[in-house]
CSV table of C-alpha atoms in Angstrom, one decimal:
chain,number,residue,atom,x,y,z
L,21,MET,CA,-92.2,77.7,-9.9
L,22,GLU,CA,-90.3,75.6,-7.3
L,23,SER,CA,-89.1,73.1,-9.9
L,24,GLU,CA,-88.1,75.5,-12.7
L,25,MET,CA,-85.9,77.3,-10.1
L,26,GLU,CA,-84.4,73.7,-9.2
L,27,LYS,CA,-83.8,72.9,-12.8
L,28,ARG,CA,-81.9,76.2,-13.4
L,29,PHE,CA,-79.8,75.5,-10.6
L,30,ALA,CA,-79.4,71.7,-11.0
L,31,ASN,CA,-75.9,72.0,-12.4
L,32,PRO,CA,-73.6,70.9,-8.9
L,33,TRP,CA,-71.3,73.9,-9.4
L,34,TRP,CA,-74.1,76.1,-8.1
L,35,VAL,CA,-73.2,74.3,-4.8
L,36,VAL,CA,-69.7,75.6,-4.8
L,37,PHE,CA,-70.9,79.2,-5.8
L,38,GLY,CA,-73.5,79.4,-3.0
L,39,SER,CA,-70.7,77.6,-0.8
L,40,ILE,CA,-68.0,80.5,-1.4
L,41,PHE,CA,-70.4,83.2,-0.3
L,42,GLY,CA,-71.7,81.4,2.7
L,43,LEU,CA,-68.1,80.7,3.7
L,44,ILE,CA,-67.0,84.4,3.4
L,45,VAL,CA,-69.2,85.1,6.3
L,46,GLY,CA,-68.8,81.9,8.1
L,47,ASN,CA,-68.1,81.5,11.9
L,48,GLY,CA,-64.4,81.7,11.4
L,49,PRO,CA,-64.0,85.1,9.6
L,50,ILE,CA,-67.3,86.6,11.6
L,51,MET,CA,-66.3,85.3,15.1
L,52,GLN,CA,-62.7,84.7,15.4
L,53,PHE,CA,-61.0,86.7,12.7
L,54,THR,CA,-62.9,90.0,13.7
L,55,PHE,CA,-62.6,89.8,17.3
L,56,GLY,CA,-59.3,91.7,17.5
L,57,VAL,CA,-60.8,94.7,15.8
L,58,PHE,CA,-63.6,95.1,18.6
L,59,LEU,CA,-61.5,94.0,21.4
L,60,LYS,CA,-59.7,97.8,22.2
L,61,PRO,CA,-63.0,100.0,21.6
L,62,ILE,CA,-65.1,97.6,23.7
L,63,THR,CA,-62.6,97.6,26.8
L,64,GLN,CA,-61.9,101.4,26.5
L,65,GLU,CA,-65.6,102.2,26.6
L,66,PHE,CA,-66.4,100.0,29.4
L,67,GLY,CA,-63.0,99.6,31.4
L,68,TRP,CA,-63.0,96.0,31.3
L,69,GLU,CA,-59.9,93.8,31.3
L,70,ARG,CA,-58.7,92.7,28.0
L,71,SER,CA,-58.5,89.0,29.5
L,72,THR,CA,-62.1,89.3,30.9
L,73,THR,CA,-63.5,90.4,27.2
L,74,SER,CA,-61.2,87.8,25.3
L,75,SER,CA,-62.9,84.9,27.5
L,76,ALA,CA,-66.1,85.8,25.2
L,77,LEU,CA,-64.5,84.3,22.4
L,78,VAL,CA,-63.0,81.3,24.1
L,79,VAL,CA,-66.7,80.5,25.1
L,80,GLY,CA,-68.1,81.3,21.9
L,81,LEU,CA,-65.7,79.0,19.9
L,82,LEU,CA,-66.1,76.3,22.8
L,83,ALA,CA,-69.6,76.6,22.2
L,84,THR,CA,-69.6,76.1,18.5
L,85,GLY,CA,-66.9,73.0,18.6
L,86,LEU,CA,-69.6,71.2,21.1
L,87,CYS,CA,-72.7,71.8,18.9
L,88,VAL,CA,-71.2,71.2,15.8
L,89,PRO,CA,-71.8,67.2,16.0
L,90,ILE,CA,-75.5,68.2,16.9
L,91,ALA,CA,-76.1,70.2,14.0
L,92,GLY,CA,-74.4,67.7,11.6
L,93,ARG,CA,-76.7,65.0,13.2
L,94,LEU,CA,-80.0,67.2,12.3
L,95,MET,CA,-78.6,67.9,8.8
L,96,ASP,CA,-78.0,64.2,8.2
L,97,LYS,CA,-81.6,63.7,9.4
L,98,TYR,CA,-83.3,66.9,7.8
L,99,GLY,CA,-81.3,68.1,5.1
L,100,VAL,CA,-78.8,71.2,4.9
L,101,ARG,CA,-81.2,73.8,4.5
L,102,ALA,CA,-83.6,73.0,7.4
L,103,VAL,CA,-80.9,73.5,9.8
L,104,ALA,CA,-78.4,75.9,8.5
L,105,LEU,CA,-81.1,78.4,7.4
L,106,PRO,CA,-82.3,79.2,11.0
L,107,SER,CA,-78.8,79.1,12.3
L,108,ILE,CA,-77.7,81.7,9.7
L,109,THR,CA,-80.6,83.9,11.2
L,110,ALA,CA,-79.7,83.1,14.6
L,111,PHE,CA,-76.0,83.9,14.2
L,112,ALA,CA,-76.8,87.2,12.6
L,113,LEU,CA,-79.1,88.3,15.2
L,114,ALA,CA,-76.9,87.6,18.0
L,115,MET,CA,-74.2,89.8,16.6
L,116,VAL,CA,-77.0,92.6,16.5
L,117,ALA,CA,-77.6,91.7,19.9
L,118,LEU,CA,-73.8,92.3,21.0
L,119,ALA,CA,-74.7,96.0,19.6
L,120,PHE,CA,-78.2,96.6,21.9
L,121,PHE,CA,-77.3,94.1,25.2
L,122,ALA,CA,-73.7,93.9,25.9
L,123,ASN,CA,-73.4,96.3,28.6
L,124,SER,CA,-71.9,94.0,31.2
L,125,PRO,CA,-69.0,91.4,30.6
L,126,MET,CA,-71.4,88.8,31.8
L,127,ALA,CA,-74.0,89.7,29.0
L,128,PHE,CA,-71.1,90.1,26.8
L,129,LEU,CA,-70.0,86.5,27.2
L,130,ALA,CA,-73.8,85.1,27.1
L,131,ILE,CA,-74.3,86.5,23.7
L,132,TYR,CA,-71.3,85.1,22.7
L,133,ALA,CA,-72.0,81.6,23.8
L,134,LEU,CA,-75.4,82.1,21.9
L,135,MET,CA,-73.7,83.2,18.9
L,136,GLY,CA,-71.4,80.4,19.3
L,137,ILE,CA,-74.4,77.5,19.5
L,138,ALA,CA,-75.9,79.1,16.3
L,139,ALA,CA,-72.4,79.4,14.7
L,140,ALA,CA,-72.4,75.2,14.6
L,141,GLY,CA,-74.7,75.6,11.5
L,142,GLN,CA,-72.5,78.4,9.8
L,143,THR,CA,-69.0,76.3,10.2
L,144,PRO,CA,-67.6,74.6,6.9
L,145,MET,CA,-69.7,71.5,7.8
L,146,PRO,CA,-72.8,72.3,6.1
L,147,TYR,CA,-71.1,73.4,2.8
L,148,SER,CA,-68.6,70.4,2.7
L,149,LYS,CA,-71.9,68.3,3.5
L,150,ALA,CA,-73.4,69.4,0.5
L,151,ILE,CA,-70.6,69.2,-1.8
L,152,THR,CA,-69.4,66.0,-1.3
L,153,ALA,CA,-73.0,64.9,-1.7
L,154,ALA,CA,-73.3,66.8,-4.9
L,155,PHE,CA,-69.5,65.7,-6.4
L,156,ASP,CA,-68.0,62.5,-7.0
L,157,ASP,CA,-64.7,62.4,-9.1
L,158,LYS,CA,-64.3,65.9,-8.8
L,159,ARG,CA,-65.1,66.3,-4.9
L,160,GLY,CA,-61.6,67.5,-4.0
L,161,LEU,CA,-61.4,70.6,-6.6
L,162,ALA,CA,-65.1,71.4,-5.6
L,163,LEU,CA,-64.3,71.2,-1.6
L,164,GLY,CA,-61.0,73.3,-2.5
L,165,ILE,CA,-62.5,76.0,-4.7
L,166,ALA,CA,-65.7,76.4,-2.1
L,167,MET,CA,-63.3,76.7,1.0
L,168,ALA,CA,-61.2,79.6,-0.5
L,169,GLY,CA,-64.5,81.6,1.0
L,170,VAL,CA,-62.8,81.0,4.5
L,171,GLY,CA,-59.6,82.4,3.2
L,172,ILE,CA,-61.2,85.5,1.2
L,173,GLY,CA,-63.4,86.3,4.3
L,174,ALA,CA,-60.4,85.8,6.7
L,175,ALA,CA,-58.8,88.6,4.4
L,176,ALA,CA,-61.7,90.9,3.7
L,177,VAL,CA,-64.0,90.7,7.0
L,178,PRO,CA,-61.9,92.2,9.4
L,179,GLN,CA,-61.2,95.1,7.0
L,180,ILE,CA,-64.8,95.7,6.6
L,181,ALA,CA,-65.1,95.4,10.4
L,182,GLN,CA,-62.2,98.0,11.1
L,183,TYR,CA,-64.1,100.3,8.7
L,184,LEU,CA,-67.5,100.2,10.4
L,185,VAL,CA,-66.0,100.5,13.6
L,186,THR,CA,-64.0,103.7,12.6
L,187,ASN,CA,-67.0,105.2,11.0
L,188,HIS,CA,-70.1,103.8,13.0
L,189,GLY,CA,-68.5,102.4,16.2
L,190,TRP,CA,-68.4,99.1,17.4
L,191,ARG,CA,-71.9,98.7,18.1
L,192,GLY,CA,-72.8,99.7,14.5
L,193,ALA,CA,-70.1,97.4,13.4
L,194,TYR,CA,-71.7,94.5,15.1
L,195,VAL,CA,-75.4,95.3,13.2
L,196,GLY,CA,-73.4,95.9,10.0
L,197,LEU,CA,-71.6,92.4,10.4
L,198,GLY,CA,-74.9,90.8,11.2
L,199,ALA,CA,-76.5,92.1,8.3
L,200,LEU,CA,-73.5,91.2,6.1
L,201,THR,CA,-73.8,87.9,7.3
L,202,PHE,CA,-77.5,87.3,6.8
L,203,LEU,CA,-77.6,89.1,3.4
L,204,LEU,CA,-74.8,86.8,1.9
L,205,ALA,CA,-75.3,83.6,3.8
L,206,PHE,CA,-79.1,83.0,3.9
L,207,PRO,CA,-79.4,83.4,-0.1
L,208,ALA,CA,-76.7,81.5,-1.0
L,209,VAL,CA,-78.0,78.4,1.2
L,210,ALA,CA,-81.7,79.2,0.2
L,211,LEU,CA,-80.7,79.2,-3.5
L,212,PHE,CA,-77.9,76.9,-3.9
L,213,VAL,CA,-76.7,74.9,-1.2
L,214,ASN,CA,-78.5,71.8,-0.3
L,215,THR,CA,-78.6,68.0,0.6
L,216,GLU,CA,-81.4,65.7,1.2
L,217,PRO,CA,-80.9,63.4,4.4
L,218,ALA,CA,-81.3,60.2,2.1
L,219,VAL,CA,-81.2,59.3,-1.3
L,220,LYS,CA,-84.7,58.2,-2.5
L,221,ARG,CA,-84.7,56.0,-5.5
L,222,GLU,CA,-87.7,55.8,-8.0
L,223,GLY,CA,-90.0,53.4,-6.9
L,224,ALA,CA,-88.7,52.8,-3.5
L,225,ALA,CA,-90.8,53.0,-0.1
L,226,ALA,CA,-88.9,55.0,1.8
L,227,PRO,CA,-85.4,56.7,1.5
L,228,ILE,CA,-82.3,54.6,0.9
L,229,PRO,CA,-79.3,55.9,3.1
L,230,ARG,CA,-76.3,56.7,1.4
L,231,PRO,CA,-73.3,54.1,1.9
L,232,GLY,CA,-71.3,54.4,4.7
L,233,LEU,CA,-70.9,53.8,8.8
L,234,THR,CA,-73.4,55.4,11.0
L,235,ALA,CA,-71.6,57.6,13.5
L,236,ALA,CA,-71.5,54.9,16.5
L,237,GLU,CA,-69.7,52.7,14.4
L,238,ALA,CA,-67.4,55.4,13.0
L,239,LEU,CA,-66.4,56.2,16.8
L,240,LYS,CA,-65.5,52.6,17.2
L,241,SER,CA,-63.2,52.6,14.2
L,242,GLY,CA,-59.3,52.9,14.2
L,243,THR,CA,-59.9,55.2,11.0
L,244,PHE,CA,-61.9,57.9,12.6
L,245,TRP,CA,-59.3,58.1,15.8
L,246,ALA,CA,-56.3,57.8,13.2
L,247,LEU,CA,-57.8,61.2,11.8
L,248,ALA,CA,-59.1,62.8,14.9
L,249,VAL,CA,-55.5,62.5,16.3
L,250,ALA,CA,-53.9,63.6,12.9
L,251,PHE,CA,-56.1,66.7,12.4
L,252,PHE,CA,-55.6,67.7,16.1
L,253,SER,CA,-51.9,67.4,15.7
L,254,VAL,CA,-51.8,69.6,12.5
L,255,ALA,CA,-54.4,72.4,13.9
L,256,MET,CA,-52.2,72.3,17.3
L,257,ALA,CA,-48.9,72.7,15.4
L,258,SER,CA,-50.2,75.1,12.9
L,259,ASN,CA,-52.4,77.4,14.4
L,260,GLY,CA,-50.3,77.4,17.5
L,261,THR,CA,-47.5,78.8,15.5
L,262,ILE,CA,-49.3,80.8,13.5
L,263,GLY,CA,-51.0,82.5,16.7
L,264,HIS,CA,-47.7,83.5,18.3
L,265,ILE,CA,-45.3,84.3,15.0
L,266,VAL,CA,-45.8,87.9,15.5
L,267,PRO,CA,-44.3,87.9,19.0
L,268,LEU,CA,-42.0,85.2,18.1
L,269,LEU,CA,-40.6,87.0,15.1
L,270,THR,CA,-40.4,90.5,17.0
L,271,ASP,CA,-38.3,88.8,19.7
L,272,ARG,CA,-36.1,87.7,17.3
L,273,GLY,CA,-35.3,91.3,16.3
L,274,PHE,CA,-37.8,91.9,13.3
L,275,SER,CA,-40.2,94.8,13.1
L,276,PRO,CA,-43.6,94.7,13.9
L,277,GLN,CA,-44.4,95.7,10.1
L,278,ILE,CA,-42.2,92.9,9.0
L,279,ALA,CA,-43.8,90.1,11.3
L,280,ALA,CA,-47.5,91.6,10.2
L,281,GLY,CA,-46.4,91.2,6.8
L,282,ALA,CA,-45.5,87.8,7.3
L,283,MET,CA,-49.1,87.1,8.1
L,284,THR,CA,-50.4,88.6,5.0
L,285,PHE,CA,-48.4,85.8,3.2
L,286,ALA,CA,-49.8,83.4,5.5
L,287,GLY,CA,-52.9,84.3,4.2
L,288,ILE,CA,-52.5,84.2,1.0
L,289,ALA,CA,-50.9,80.9,1.2
L,290,LEU,CA,-54.1,79.5,3.2
L,291,VAL,CA,-56.2,80.5,0.1
L,292,ALA,CA,-53.8,78.8,-2.3
L,293,GLY,CA,-53.4,75.9,-0.2
L,294,ARG,CA,-57.3,75.3,-0.6
L,295,PHE,CA,-57.1,75.6,-4.3
L,296,VAL,CA,-54.0,73.0,-4.7
L,297,ALA,CA,-55.0,70.5,-2.1
L,298,GLY,CA,-58.4,70.6,-3.8
L,299,TYR,CA,-57.1,70.0,-7.5
L,300,LEU,CA,-54.6,67.1,-6.1
L,301,LEU,CA,-57.2,65.2,-4.4
L,302,ASP,CA,-58.9,64.2,-7.3
L,303,ARG,CA,-55.8,63.1,-9.1
L,304,ILE,CA,-53.4,61.8,-6.3
L,305,PHE,CA,-54.3,59.2,-3.4
L,306,ALA,CA,-55.7,61.2,-0.8
L,307,PRO,CA,-53.3,60.2,2.4
L,308,TYR,CA,-50.6,61.2,0.3
L,309,VAL,CA,-51.9,64.8,-0.6
L,310,ALA,CA,-52.5,64.8,3.4
L,311,ALA,CA,-48.9,63.7,4.4
L,312,PHE,CA,-47.8,66.6,2.1
L,313,PHE,CA,-49.7,69.1,3.3
L,314,PHE,CA,-48.7,67.8,7.2
L,315,ILE,CA,-44.9,67.9,6.1
L,316,ILE,CA,-44.8,71.2,4.4
L,317,PRO,CA,-45.7,73.2,7.9
L,318,LEU,CA,-43.7,70.9,9.6
L,319,LEU,CA,-40.6,72.0,7.3
L,320,GLY,CA,-42.0,75.6,8.0
L,321,ILE,CA,-41.6,75.2,11.6
L,322,GLY,CA,-38.3,73.6,11.2
L,323,LEU,CA,-37.0,76.7,9.7
L,324,MET,CA,-38.4,78.8,12.5
L,325,LEU,CA,-36.4,76.9,14.7
L,326,LEU,CA,-32.9,77.7,12.9
L,327,ALA,CA,-33.5,81.6,13.7
L,328,PRO,CA,-33.9,82.5,10.2
L,329,GLY,CA,-33.4,86.0,8.3
L,330,GLN,CA,-36.4,87.9,7.1
L,331,THR,CA,-36.6,86.1,3.5
L,332,THR,CA,-36.5,82.7,5.2
L,333,ALA,CA,-39.0,83.6,7.9
L,334,THR,CA,-41.4,84.8,5.6
L,335,ILE,CA,-40.9,81.2,3.4
L,336,ALA,CA,-41.3,79.3,6.9
L,337,VAL,CA,-44.6,81.5,7.5
L,338,VAL,CA,-46.1,80.6,3.8
L,339,MET,CA,-45.1,77.0,4.3
L,340,ILE,CA,-47.3,77.0,7.8
L,341,GLY,CA,-50.1,78.8,5.9
L,342,LEU,CA,-50.4,76.2,3.3
L,343,GLY,CA,-50.8,73.6,5.5
L,344,LEU,CA,-53.6,75.7,7.5
L,345,GLY,CA,-55.2,76.0,3.8
L,346,ALA,CA,-55.8,72.4,3.5
L,347,GLU,CA,-57.1,71.0,6.8
L,348,VAL,CA,-60.7,71.7,6.1
L,349,ASP,CA,-60.9,70.2,2.8
L,350,LEU,CA,-58.8,67.1,3.9
L,351,ILE,CA,-61.0,66.5,6.6
L,352,ALA,CA,-64.2,66.3,4.4
L,353,TYR,CA,-62.8,64.4,1.2
L,354,LEU,CA,-61.0,61.7,4.1
L,355,VAL,CA,-64.5,61.4,5.9
L,356,SER,CA,-66.3,60.8,2.8
L,357,ARG,CA,-63.8,58.1,1.0
L,358,TYR,CA,-63.1,56.3,4.4
L,359,LEU,CA,-66.1,56.6,6.5
L,360,GLY,CA,-68.7,57.1,4.1
L,361,MET,CA,-72.0,59.6,3.5
L,362,ARG,CA,-74.6,58.0,5.7
L,363,SER,CA,-73.6,59.8,8.7
L,364,PHE,CA,-71.3,62.3,7.5
L,365,GLY,CA,-72.7,65.7,8.9
L,366,GLU,CA,-72.1,64.2,12.5
L,367,ILE,CA,-69.0,62.2,11.7
L,368,TYR,CA,-67.5,65.6,10.1
L,369,GLY,CA,-68.8,67.6,13.3
L,370,TYR,CA,-66.9,65.2,15.7
L,371,LEU,CA,-63.8,65.6,13.8
L,372,PHE,CA,-64.2,69.6,13.4
L,373,MET,CA,-64.9,69.6,17.2
L,374,ILE,CA,-61.5,67.8,17.9
L,375,PHE,CA,-59.6,70.0,15.1
L,376,MET,CA,-61.1,73.1,16.8
L,377,LEU,CA,-59.9,71.8,20.1
L,378,GLY,CA,-56.5,71.7,18.5
L,379,ASN,CA,-56.8,75.2,17.4
L,380,ALA,CA,-57.3,76.1,21.0
L,381,VAL,CA,-54.4,73.8,22.3
L,382,GLY,CA,-51.8,75.1,20.4
L,383,PRO,CA,-51.5,78.8,21.4
L,384,PHE,CA,-52.1,78.0,24.8
L,385,LEU,CA,-49.3,75.6,24.8
L,386,MET,CA,-46.9,78.2,23.0
L,387,GLY,CA,-47.7,80.6,26.0
L,388,ILE,CA,-46.8,78.1,28.5
L,389,SER,CA,-43.6,77.1,26.7
L,390,PHE,CA,-42.5,80.7,26.1
L,391,LYS,CA,-43.1,81.3,30.0
L,392,TYR,CA,-41.0,78.4,31.1
L,393,TRP,CA,-38.5,77.0,28.3
L,394,GLY,CA,-38.7,79.8,25.5
L,395,TYR,CA,-40.7,78.9,22.3
L,396,GLU,CA,-38.1,76.7,20.8
L,397,ALA,CA,-39.5,73.7,22.9
L,398,CYS,CA,-43.1,73.9,21.8
L,399,LEU,CA,-41.9,74.2,18.3
L,400,THR,CA,-39.9,71.2,18.6
L,401,GLY,CA,-42.9,69.3,20.1
L,402,PHE,CA,-45.0,70.6,17.0
L,403,VAL,CA,-42.4,68.9,14.7
L,404,ALA,CA,-42.9,65.7,16.1
L,405,ALA,CA,-46.6,66.1,16.3
L,406,LEU,CA,-46.9,66.8,12.7
L,407,ALA,CA,-44.5,63.9,11.8
L,408,ILE,CA,-47.1,61.4,13.7
L,409,ALA,CA,-50.2,63.2,11.7
L,410,SER,CA,-48.1,62.3,8.4
L,411,GLY,CA,-47.4,58.8,9.5
L,412,LEU,CA,-51.0,58.2,10.7
L,413,VAL,CA,-52.7,59.3,7.4
L,414,LEU,CA,-50.1,57.0,5.3
L,415,ARG,CA,-51.4,54.0,7.2
L,416,LEU,CA,-55.0,54.5,6.4
L,417,GLY,CA,-55.0,52.0,3.4
L,418,ALA,CA,-57.4,52.0,0.6
L,419,TYR,CA,-60.7,53.9,0.2
L,420,ALA,CA,-63.4,52.3,1.5
L,421,PHE,CA,-65.8,54.4,-0.4
L,422,PRO,CA,-63.4,55.2,-3.9
L,423,PRO,CA,-65.0,57.4,-6.4
L,424,GLU,CA,-67.8,55.4,-8.4
L,425,ARG,CA,-66.8,57.1,-11.8
L,426,ARG,CA,-63.0,56.0,-12.0
L,427,GLY,CA,-61.0,53.3,-10.0
L,428,PRO,CA,-59.7,54.2,-6.7
L,429,PRO,CA,-56.2,55.4,-6.5
L,430,PRO,CA,-53.5,52.9,-5.9
L,431,ALA,CA,-53.0,51.9,-2.6
L,432,SER,CA,-51.4,49.0,-0.5
L,433,GLY,CA,-54.0,46.5,0.5
L,434,THR,CA,-57.3,45.8,-0.6
L,435,LYS,CA,-59.3,46.1,2.6
L,436,PRO,CA,-60.0,49.4,3.9
L,437,ALA,CA,-58.8,50.2,7.5
L,438,ILE,CA,-62.1,50.6,9.3
L,439,ALA,CA,-61.9,48.4,12.0
């Protein structure tokens, strides 16, 4: 029966199908994008300060970032399902626990920390690992389609959370989100999403590792650190700007409704960016695609510096959203082409941790900048950071691990830049 089931879902596009559903209820849509829905009802019930309650999200995201490399290393060794399925279960149970045990700030913070640890196995990392293992020449498109699940979740899950809070209270909403996460992600991974830790060739005595660098070798390479600086810069600039876009626009005289409406366009652009980036990655040399998606938000932030009118401001937000929509796809694709698949999970985990650090630093810097110099000072710095990121990816050189079923895209030089 098991072999029959495996044959039925042998087509690699089933991995993409399952990944979409898993990512709809991934760590971002569930933990990050719903937090604002719960903030007011929880603080009103207990009388906590908003800053105290909000610190739980910071702790949870920090725990996720620190644990993603560990989860990636375990997936490299034991396969995706062996790690992701227990993680999804623990992640869902932690949400349910919030409904019953989060009766003090310390308890609330502790449960969010546990949820953040479990969420390390429910980030885009396991899905990216499964897709990059299943696809070669259509890898970019497969990643782009799957990662659109994050955008769908970011748009839909907060609405579901708001409905549940309105009709069942915040405790019932946490139970509902826990159930939704388990019911969507667990079957998706169990049925469709998987990678073996190594390729076992017929007649071989032991599994043969996939080609690529070990995590230790990657951490010593210039390529890894070029990618780390580039994606930290992009996350810092794009998320820092988006995180403050509503107050930035209202400070300039826009109504709160128009400012919030601009965020809707950013969400649409996020989904579109994933599809477009995935399509282009299979057809154009990946550093060119990456540089394009770094320059687009650079131009968007530049427009913001010009204090634009409503139409131009909306265009600027869409351009920044397009940059947000391509980052996770690009990390996975560039890791697979420059550092290989041997330790993909662990290497991706380190870069995702750095990427999340950029997500946290960007809004913080915008807040400090506003207090002392105004938003314009930080936005100017973000433009410079994106220019640096573009330059770094354009200097990566030829693929170290090009697609097997077609020649590598044209690039200067014949040696991969891995030293």
